């Protein structure tokens, strides 16, 4: 029994075989891949090594004296369930191999004599599968902890969270199809980036989530493929990330009220965002969309002055979705517009500011669902009065519903919402029916 240690080894592999030449061959083959190799010439020795080391994968021969491979791998499963188990079998004993599969729950079996390349590929895939399983378990545990903390925080609120928004779930659904093995890590990163701007100013609260949801609906209306829709949704979630370094006072002003110097600062944010996101391979498509999401169809946009179909389709969709939300919250014009007036603004700018085909999809998407004219006022929590009625539901930055649309505010509820803002350090903006 011996150990071949390699500095900074990527994984620990235990090889068990009663034939030293077989062990030596396996050791020579696997050592080239920067694995740490442990060897044992019996099942008992292998179990002792398993108790002393954190082993990622076990390669065991079937025919060994005293304890065969099936019995040994069954003990490995009981002693270290997370360890991947692979069986080496050199004879056509179907019943023994089936027993090893059933009792030891092995990952795969390899017939002797083996092909070196096949062994290396099998070991590589087995270790990758183990790593992804561990990451999934860690992320699920982290999610459970975060959910428990949020539930505890909301315990003092009169209104309990009653439903989740669908936006983040839709993003998750698209990511699962194209990048399942990185899904959890990737989504966590996107959510963190998306929430950075939500911490800056109350009037931006929920903006990225709403724009992402509407962009997705527009892209679906236009019949785009899943991969393209994924890039658009990610770009929508992260489109304001380049504003992180801008002064708070600038972010709180409508775009039409900015000075020339302030406009110059603001016009840099698409390039800043692209530069920040390009190193992430999964976000290259989204980064390209973000760079161009302020380009106009007539060529009067920024930062590159693109026009017409030279502008990426995703950017043309994102511009419309972003403006439609900003118009209703007063961050584009000097005053907020109703949904109907925002709709009219978009349609009137067809062919100048917006791509006509995207406007047509926008009109078809809203259609009969276009809301009736309803006057609303944007307010902060300390401006609220009992008896006021919410024109839109109110969400936390995690996408959880705090207060329903059409809720009539009471003095107690207003006090609880103010307390929530202080605890979360997260200013809220309320749309109140006029």
Tab-separated table of C-alpha atoms in Angstrom, residues 3-358:
chain	number	residue	atom	x	y	z
A	3	UNK	CA	0.443	7.013	-1.710
A	4	UNK	CA	1.574	9.056	-4.721
A	5	UNK	CA	1.030	12.698	-3.686
A	6	UNK	CA	0.911	15.480	-6.230
A	7	UNK	CA	0.995	19.107	-5.135
A	8	UNK	CA	-2.297	20.944	-5.787
A	9	UNK	CA	-3.928	17.694	-6.966
A	10	UNK	CA	-7.368	18.203	-8.473
A	11	UNK	CA	-8.921	15.014	-7.039
A	12	UNK	CA	-8.072	11.996	-4.846
A	13	UNK	CA	-8.439	8.557	-6.488
A	14	UNK	CA	-8.116	5.230	-4.645
A	15	UNK	CA	-7.100	2.210	-6.790
A	16	UNK	CA	-7.639	-1.259	-5.247
A	17	UNK	CA	-6.318	-4.435	-6.922
A	18	UNK	CA	-4.469	-7.478	-5.628
A	19	UNK	CA	-2.105	-7.345	-8.626
A	20	UNK	CA	0.738	-4.793	-8.157
A	21	UNK	CA	1.313	-4.487	-11.913
A	22	UNK	CA	-2.299	-3.406	-12.408
A	23	UNK	CA	-1.958	-0.811	-9.652
A	24	UNK	CA	1.270	0.487	-11.179
A	25	UNK	CA	-0.368	0.794	-14.592
A	26	UNK	CA	-3.313	2.715	-13.175
A	27	UNK	CA	-0.991	4.938	-11.154
A	28	UNK	CA	1.120	5.820	-14.219
A	29	UNK	CA	-1.996	6.525	-16.289
A	30	UNK	CA	-3.791	8.744	-13.769
A	31	UNK	CA	-0.768	10.571	-12.338
A	32	UNK	CA	-0.329	12.427	-15.652
A	33	UNK	CA	-3.706	14.112	-15.070
A	34	UNK	CA	-2.580	15.776	-11.809
A	35	UNK	CA	-4.657	13.429	-9.614
A	36	UNK	CA	-3.565	12.325	-6.152
A	37	UNK	CA	-3.349	8.523	-6.320
A	38	UNK	CA	-3.815	6.139	-3.374
A	39	UNK	CA	-3.287	2.400	-3.933
A	40	UNK	CA	-4.223	-0.688	-1.926
A	41	UNK	CA	-3.690	-4.393	-2.655
A	42	UNK	CA	-6.746	-5.570	-0.692
A	43	UNK	CA	-10.241	-4.472	0.251
A	44	UNK	CA	-9.280	-4.126	3.920
A	45	UNK	CA	-6.351	-1.858	3.083
A	46	UNK	CA	-8.579	0.163	0.810
A	47	UNK	CA	-11.163	0.717	3.566
A	48	UNK	CA	-8.414	1.885	5.932
A	49	UNK	CA	-7.238	4.448	3.386
A	50	UNK	CA	-10.832	5.526	2.837
A	51	UNK	CA	-11.169	6.226	6.558
A	52	UNK	CA	-7.965	8.300	6.590
A	53	UNK	CA	-8.465	10.363	3.417
A	54	UNK	CA	-11.218	12.256	1.646
A	55	UNK	CA	-11.472	10.141	-1.507
A	56	UNK	CA	-13.323	11.395	-4.593
A	57	UNK	CA	-13.282	8.193	-6.669
A	58	UNK	CA	-12.527	4.477	-6.135
A	59	UNK	CA	-11.341	2.104	-8.880
A	60	UNK	CA	-11.659	-1.500	-7.642
A	61	UNK	CA	-10.895	-4.859	-9.223
A	62	UNK	CA	-13.713	-7.451	-9.148
A	63	UNK	CA	-11.671	-10.555	-8.360
A	64	UNK	CA	-9.778	-10.176	-5.104
A	65	UNK	CA	-9.088	-12.674	-2.304
A	66	UNK	CA	-11.202	-12.632	0.866
A	67	UNK	CA	-13.484	-9.727	-0.192
A	68	UNK	CA	-14.425	-9.288	-3.875
A	69	UNK	CA	-15.035	-6.016	-5.644
A	70	UNK	CA	-18.827	-6.149	-5.201
A	71	UNK	CA	-18.543	-6.545	-1.438
A	72	UNK	CA	-15.811	-3.923	-1.183
A	73	UNK	CA	-17.741	-1.288	-3.151
A	74	UNK	CA	-20.803	-1.975	-1.007
A	75	UNK	CA	-18.690	-1.130	2.067
A	76	UNK	CA	-17.342	1.988	0.290
A	77	UNK	CA	-20.926	3.111	-0.387
A	78	UNK	CA	-21.837	2.701	3.293
A	79	UNK	CA	-18.646	4.343	4.569
A	80	UNK	CA	-18.442	7.196	2.031
A	81	UNK	CA	-21.648	7.600	-0.022
A	82	UNK	CA	-20.360	10.628	-1.955
A	83	UNK	CA	-17.333	8.732	-3.327
A	84	UNK	CA	-17.706	7.704	-6.992
A	85	UNK	CA	-17.336	3.936	-7.451
A	86	UNK	CA	-15.972	2.258	-10.621
A	87	UNK	CA	-15.480	-1.500	-11.059
A	88	UNK	CA	-12.639	-3.202	-12.969
A	89	UNK	CA	-13.676	-6.636	-14.222
A	90	UNK	CA	-11.480	-8.987	-16.211
A	91	UNK	CA	-13.786	-11.914	-16.785
A	92	UNK	CA	-17.288	-12.533	-18.092
A	93	UNK	CA	-19.082	-13.084	-14.802
A	94	UNK	CA	-22.421	-11.398	-15.434
A	95	UNK	CA	-23.945	-12.288	-12.067
A	96	UNK	CA	-20.998	-10.841	-10.119
A	97	UNK	CA	-21.045	-7.648	-12.148
A	98	UNK	CA	-24.797	-7.246	-11.584
A	99	UNK	CA	-24.260	-7.821	-7.869
A	100	UNK	CA	-21.610	-5.102	-7.810
A	101	UNK	CA	-23.964	-2.706	-9.576
A	102	UNK	CA	-26.861	-3.430	-7.220
A	103	UNK	CA	-24.999	-3.656	-3.931
A	104	UNK	CA	-22.262	-1.085	-4.522
A	105	UNK	CA	-24.311	1.240	-6.706
A	106	UNK	CA	-21.304	1.700	-8.970
A	107	UNK	CA	-21.020	4.600	-11.430
A	108	UNK	CA	-19.594	2.486	-14.297
A	109	UNK	CA	-17.577	-0.703	-14.890
A	110	UNK	CA	-14.441	-1.116	-17.038
A	111	UNK	CA	-13.496	-4.354	-18.746
A	112	UNK	CA	-9.891	-5.573	-18.700
A	113	UNK	CA	-7.810	-4.991	-20.723
A	114	UNK	CA	-8.878	-1.368	-20.845
A	115	UNK	CA	-8.285	1.484	-23.278
A	116	UNK	CA	-6.290	4.265	-21.560
A	117	UNK	CA	-8.180	7.081	-23.256
A	118	UNK	CA	-11.537	5.583	-22.309
A	119	UNK	CA	-10.451	5.222	-18.676
A	120	UNK	CA	-9.230	8.836	-18.513
A	121	UNK	CA	-12.436	10.118	-20.106
A	122	UNK	CA	-14.623	8.059	-17.768
A	123	UNK	CA	-12.741	9.263	-14.670
A	124	UNK	CA	-12.900	12.876	-15.882
A	125	UNK	CA	-16.674	12.706	-16.417
A	126	UNK	CA	-17.250	10.957	-13.094
A	127	UNK	CA	-15.333	13.638	-11.152
A	128	UNK	CA	-17.107	16.451	-13.016
A	129	UNK	CA	-20.466	14.884	-12.146
A	130	UNK	CA	-19.440	14.630	-8.482
A	131	UNK	CA	-18.338	18.270	-8.401
A	132	UNK	CA	-21.591	19.495	-9.971
A	133	UNK	CA	-23.638	17.450	-7.501
A	134	UNK	CA	-21.733	18.956	-4.560
A	135	UNK	CA	-22.168	22.513	-5.923
A	136	UNK	CA	-25.899	21.920	-6.381
A	137	UNK	CA	-26.221	20.719	-2.771
A	138	UNK	CA	-24.269	23.719	-1.455
A	139	UNK	CA	-26.386	26.166	-3.431
A	140	UNK	CA	-29.607	24.506	-2.302
A	141	UNK	CA	-28.442	24.785	1.320
A	142	UNK	CA	-27.564	28.457	0.798
A	143	UNK	CA	-30.973	29.092	-0.764
A	144	UNK	CA	-32.692	27.482	2.218
A	145	UNK	CA	-30.706	29.668	4.630
A	146	UNK	CA	-31.576	32.841	2.708
A	147	UNK	CA	-35.248	31.921	2.561
A	148	UNK	CA	-35.289	31.260	6.306
A	149	UNK	CA	-33.630	34.626	7.011
A	150	UNK	CA	-36.124	36.466	4.797
A	151	UNK	CA	-39.068	34.716	6.432
A	152	UNK	CA	-37.793	35.742	9.868
A	153	UNK	CA	-37.388	39.357	8.726
A	154	UNK	CA	-40.963	39.521	7.428
A	155	UNK	CA	-42.460	38.008	10.585
A	156	UNK	CA	-43.422	41.453	11.926
A	157	UNK	CA	-45.203	42.533	8.734
A	158	UNK	CA	-49.014	42.412	8.696
A	159	UNK	CA	-49.023	41.342	5.078
A	160	UNK	CA	-47.252	38.019	4.575
A	161	UNK	CA	-45.600	37.318	1.263
A	162	UNK	CA	-48.232	35.429	-0.773
A	163	UNK	CA	-46.654	34.822	-4.143
A	164	UNK	CA	-43.386	34.941	-6.026
A	165	UNK	CA	-42.894	36.867	-9.196
A	166	UNK	CA	-42.399	34.872	-12.354
A	167	UNK	CA	-39.605	36.961	-13.857
A	168	UNK	CA	-36.634	35.327	-12.146
A	169	UNK	CA	-38.215	31.899	-12.569
A	170	UNK	CA	-38.459	32.513	-16.307
A	171	UNK	CA	-34.790	33.465	-16.439
A	172	UNK	CA	-33.929	30.336	-14.463
A	173	UNK	CA	-35.964	28.219	-16.884
A	174	UNK	CA	-33.991	29.501	-19.877
A	175	UNK	CA	-30.653	29.022	-18.140
A	176	UNK	CA	-31.522	25.444	-17.237
A	177	UNK	CA	-31.941	24.546	-20.912
A	178	UNK	CA	-28.672	25.997	-22.172
A	179	UNK	CA	-26.297	25.760	-19.226
A	180	UNK	CA	-27.662	23.326	-16.665
A	181	UNK	CA	-24.332	22.430	-15.057
A	182	UNK	CA	-23.633	26.108	-14.204
A	183	UNK	CA	-27.230	27.115	-13.551
A	184	UNK	CA	-27.117	27.792	-9.838
A	185	UNK	CA	-23.785	29.641	-9.764
A	186	UNK	CA	-24.627	31.676	-12.857
A	187	UNK	CA	-28.067	32.729	-11.660
A	188	UNK	CA	-26.718	33.780	-8.275
A	189	UNK	CA	-24.180	36.053	-10.009
A	190	UNK	CA	-26.815	37.610	-12.260
A	191	UNK	CA	-29.133	38.252	-9.319
A	192	UNK	CA	-26.339	39.967	-7.379
A	193	UNK	CA	-25.404	42.184	-10.330
A	194	UNK	CA	-29.033	43.021	-11.035
A	195	UNK	CA	-29.658	44.051	-7.431
A	196	UNK	CA	-26.682	46.420	-7.250
A	197	UNK	CA	-28.585	49.241	-8.914
A	198	UNK	CA	-31.683	48.479	-6.835
A	199	UNK	CA	-29.676	49.575	-3.776
A	200	UNK	CA	-28.861	52.983	-5.226
A	201	UNK	CA	-32.217	54.774	-5.436
A	202	UNK	CA	-35.820	54.022	-4.549
A	203	UNK	CA	-37.180	55.129	-7.923
A	204	UNK	CA	-35.226	52.293	-9.541
A	205	UNK	CA	-36.677	49.601	-7.291
A	206	UNK	CA	-37.847	46.624	-9.384
A	207	UNK	CA	-37.006	48.390	-12.671
A	208	UNK	CA	-34.591	45.752	-13.997
A	209	UNK	CA	-36.949	42.900	-13.089
A	210	UNK	CA	-39.890	44.586	-14.832
A	211	UNK	CA	-37.818	45.390	-17.932
A	212	UNK	CA	-36.514	41.805	-18.077
A	213	UNK	CA	-40.011	40.371	-17.887
A	214	UNK	CA	-41.371	42.714	-20.577
A	215	UNK	CA	-38.320	42.155	-22.827
A	216	UNK	CA	-38.867	38.406	-22.608
A	217	UNK	CA	-42.522	38.807	-23.616
A	218	UNK	CA	-41.574	41.008	-26.574
A	219	UNK	CA	-38.919	38.529	-27.715
A	220	UNK	CA	-41.409	35.658	-27.493
A	221	UNK	CA	-43.958	37.735	-29.423
A	222	UNK	CA	-41.363	38.175	-32.178
A	223	UNK	CA	-40.649	34.429	-32.308
A	224	UNK	CA	-37.012	34.515	-31.193
A	225	UNK	CA	-35.114	31.339	-30.288
A	226	UNK	CA	-34.497	30.402	-26.656
A	227	UNK	CA	-30.788	31.285	-26.751
A	228	UNK	CA	-31.510	34.781	-28.094
A	229	UNK	CA	-34.265	35.295	-25.519
A	230	UNK	CA	-31.861	34.274	-22.761
A	231	UNK	CA	-29.324	36.913	-23.832
A	232	UNK	CA	-32.039	39.581	-23.972
A	233	UNK	CA	-33.378	38.731	-20.519
A	234	UNK	CA	-29.878	38.742	-19.009
A	235	UNK	CA	-29.115	42.063	-20.697
A	236	UNK	CA	-32.349	43.510	-19.304
A	237	UNK	CA	-31.508	42.381	-15.772
A	238	UNK	CA	-28.038	43.921	-16.002
A	239	UNK	CA	-28.561	46.882	-18.355
A	240	UNK	CA	-28.024	49.525	-15.635
A	241	UNK	CA	-24.929	47.935	-14.071
A	242	UNK	CA	-22.746	50.607	-15.708
A	243	UNK	CA	-24.441	53.280	-13.588
A	244	UNK	CA	-22.913	52.011	-10.352
A	245	UNK	CA	-20.229	54.689	-10.294
A	246	UNK	CA	-22.574	57.591	-11.120
A	247	UNK	CA	-23.580	60.126	-8.421
A	248	UNK	CA	-26.877	59.487	-6.624
A	249	UNK	CA	-28.145	62.969	-7.511
A	250	UNK	CA	-27.699	62.244	-11.218
A	251	UNK	CA	-29.577	58.936	-11.011
A	252	UNK	CA	-32.558	60.613	-9.345
A	253	UNK	CA	-33.037	63.185	-12.136
A	254	UNK	CA	-35.157	62.525	-15.258
A	255	UNK	CA	-32.992	62.275	-18.372
A	256	UNK	CA	-34.498	65.386	-19.954
A	257	UNK	CA	-33.453	67.441	-16.903
A	258	UNK	CA	-29.758	66.538	-17.108
A	259	UNK	CA	-27.108	69.137	-17.887
A	260	UNK	CA	-24.742	68.591	-20.801
A	261	UNK	CA	-21.991	67.360	-18.459
A	262	UNK	CA	-24.405	65.026	-16.690
A	263	UNK	CA	-25.592	63.655	-20.016
A	264	UNK	CA	-21.984	62.992	-20.957
A	265	UNK	CA	-21.483	60.968	-17.782
A	266	UNK	CA	-24.721	59.045	-18.285
A	267	UNK	CA	-23.950	58.203	-21.908
A	268	UNK	CA	-20.846	56.261	-20.839
A	269	UNK	CA	-22.751	53.652	-18.827
A	270	UNK	CA	-23.461	51.190	-21.708
A	271	UNK	CA	-19.738	50.941	-22.511
A	272	UNK	CA	-18.820	50.616	-18.833
A	273	UNK	CA	-21.323	47.785	-18.458
A	274	UNK	CA	-20.024	45.982	-21.547
A	275	UNK	CA	-16.424	46.220	-20.303
A	276	UNK	CA	-17.429	44.859	-16.888
A	277	UNK	CA	-19.379	41.890	-18.289
A	278	UNK	CA	-17.252	40.796	-21.280
A	279	UNK	CA	-14.833	38.641	-19.201
A	280	UNK	CA	-17.802	36.378	-18.362
A	281	UNK	CA	-18.219	33.972	-21.276
A	282	UNK	CA	-21.921	33.400	-20.580
A	283	UNK	CA	-22.633	37.143	-20.704
A	284	UNK	CA	-20.887	38.114	-23.946
A	285	UNK	CA	-24.158	38.152	-25.888
A	286	UNK	CA	-25.878	40.168	-23.164
A	287	UNK	CA	-22.917	42.589	-22.981
A	288	UNK	CA	-23.228	43.347	-26.709
A	289	UNK	CA	-26.944	44.063	-26.291
A	290	UNK	CA	-26.319	46.320	-23.285
A	291	UNK	CA	-23.736	48.387	-25.194
A	292	UNK	CA	-26.308	49.199	-27.903
A	293	UNK	CA	-29.520	49.476	-25.873
A	294	UNK	CA	-29.537	53.299	-26.160
A	295	UNK	CA	-29.002	53.340	-29.940
A	296	UNK	CA	-31.960	54.813	-31.871
A	297	UNK	CA	-33.399	53.422	-35.089
A	298	UNK	CA	-32.761	56.786	-36.800
A	299	UNK	CA	-29.090	56.850	-35.745
A	300	UNK	CA	-29.359	59.596	-33.096
A	301	UNK	CA	-28.589	57.291	-30.147
A	302	UNK	CA	-25.370	56.458	-28.306
A	303	UNK	CA	-22.601	55.351	-27.803
A	304	UNK	CA	-21.835	54.368	-31.428
A	305	UNK	CA	-24.508	56.194	-33.424
A	306	UNK	CA	-25.764	52.947	-35.009
A	307	UNK	CA	-28.984	53.002	-36.993
A	308	UNK	CA	-31.585	50.621	-38.385
A	309	UNK	CA	-30.725	46.952	-38.516
A	310	UNK	CA	-27.064	47.619	-37.665
A	311	UNK	CA	-28.336	47.755	-34.071
A	312	UNK	CA	-28.597	44.234	-32.546
A	313	UNK	CA	-32.222	43.086	-32.400
A	314	UNK	CA	-31.903	42.404	-28.690
A	315	UNK	CA	-30.850	46.022	-28.113
A	316	UNK	CA	-33.805	47.308	-30.143
A	317	UNK	CA	-36.155	45.240	-27.981
A	318	UNK	CA	-34.450	46.302	-24.740
A	319	UNK	CA	-34.634	50.016	-25.634
A	320	UNK	CA	-38.407	49.862	-26.034
A	321	UNK	CA	-38.973	47.795	-22.885
A	322	UNK	CA	-36.663	50.051	-20.856
A	323	UNK	CA	-38.362	53.228	-22.082
A	324	UNK	CA	-41.867	51.866	-21.507
A	325	UNK	CA	-41.064	51.285	-17.834
A	326	UNK	CA	-39.087	54.533	-17.423
A	327	UNK	CA	-41.928	56.586	-18.935
A	328	UNK	CA	-44.342	55.318	-16.296
A	329	UNK	CA	-41.950	55.994	-13.406
A	330	UNK	CA	-40.808	59.465	-14.495
A	331	UNK	CA	-37.147	58.575	-15.091
A	332	UNK	CA	-37.213	59.391	-18.829
A	333	UNK	CA	-39.435	62.489	-19.009
A	334	UNK	CA	-39.894	65.127	-16.350
A	335	UNK	CA	-43.158	63.622	-15.117
A	336	UNK	CA	-44.491	60.028	-14.958
A	337	UNK	CA	-46.921	58.976	-17.703
A	338	UNK	CA	-49.880	56.662	-17.390
A	339	UNK	CA	-49.613	53.280	-19.127
A	340	UNK	CA	-51.868	54.539	-21.934
A	341	UNK	CA	-49.802	57.688	-22.539
A	342	UNK	CA	-46.577	55.660	-22.396
A	343	UNK	CA	-48.089	53.338	-25.013
A	344	UNK	CA	-48.897	56.336	-27.251
A	345	UNK	CA	-45.364	57.739	-26.817
A	346	UNK	CA	-43.844	54.447	-28.009
A	347	UNK	CA	-46.153	54.169	-31.028
A	348	UNK	CA	-45.555	57.784	-32.094
A	349	UNK	CA	-41.760	57.217	-32.058
A	350	UNK	CA	-42.060	54.261	-34.472
A	351	UNK	CA	-39.319	54.466	-37.107
A	352	UNK	CA	-37.381	57.243	-35.341
A	353	UNK	CA	-36.523	56.107	-31.837
A	354	UNK	CA	-37.811	52.529	-32.158
A	355	UNK	CA	-37.624	49.713	-34.711
A	356	UNK	CA	-41.040	49.518	-36.451
A	357	UNK	CA	-41.089	45.712	-36.199
A	358	UNK	CA	-40.522	45.871	-32.433
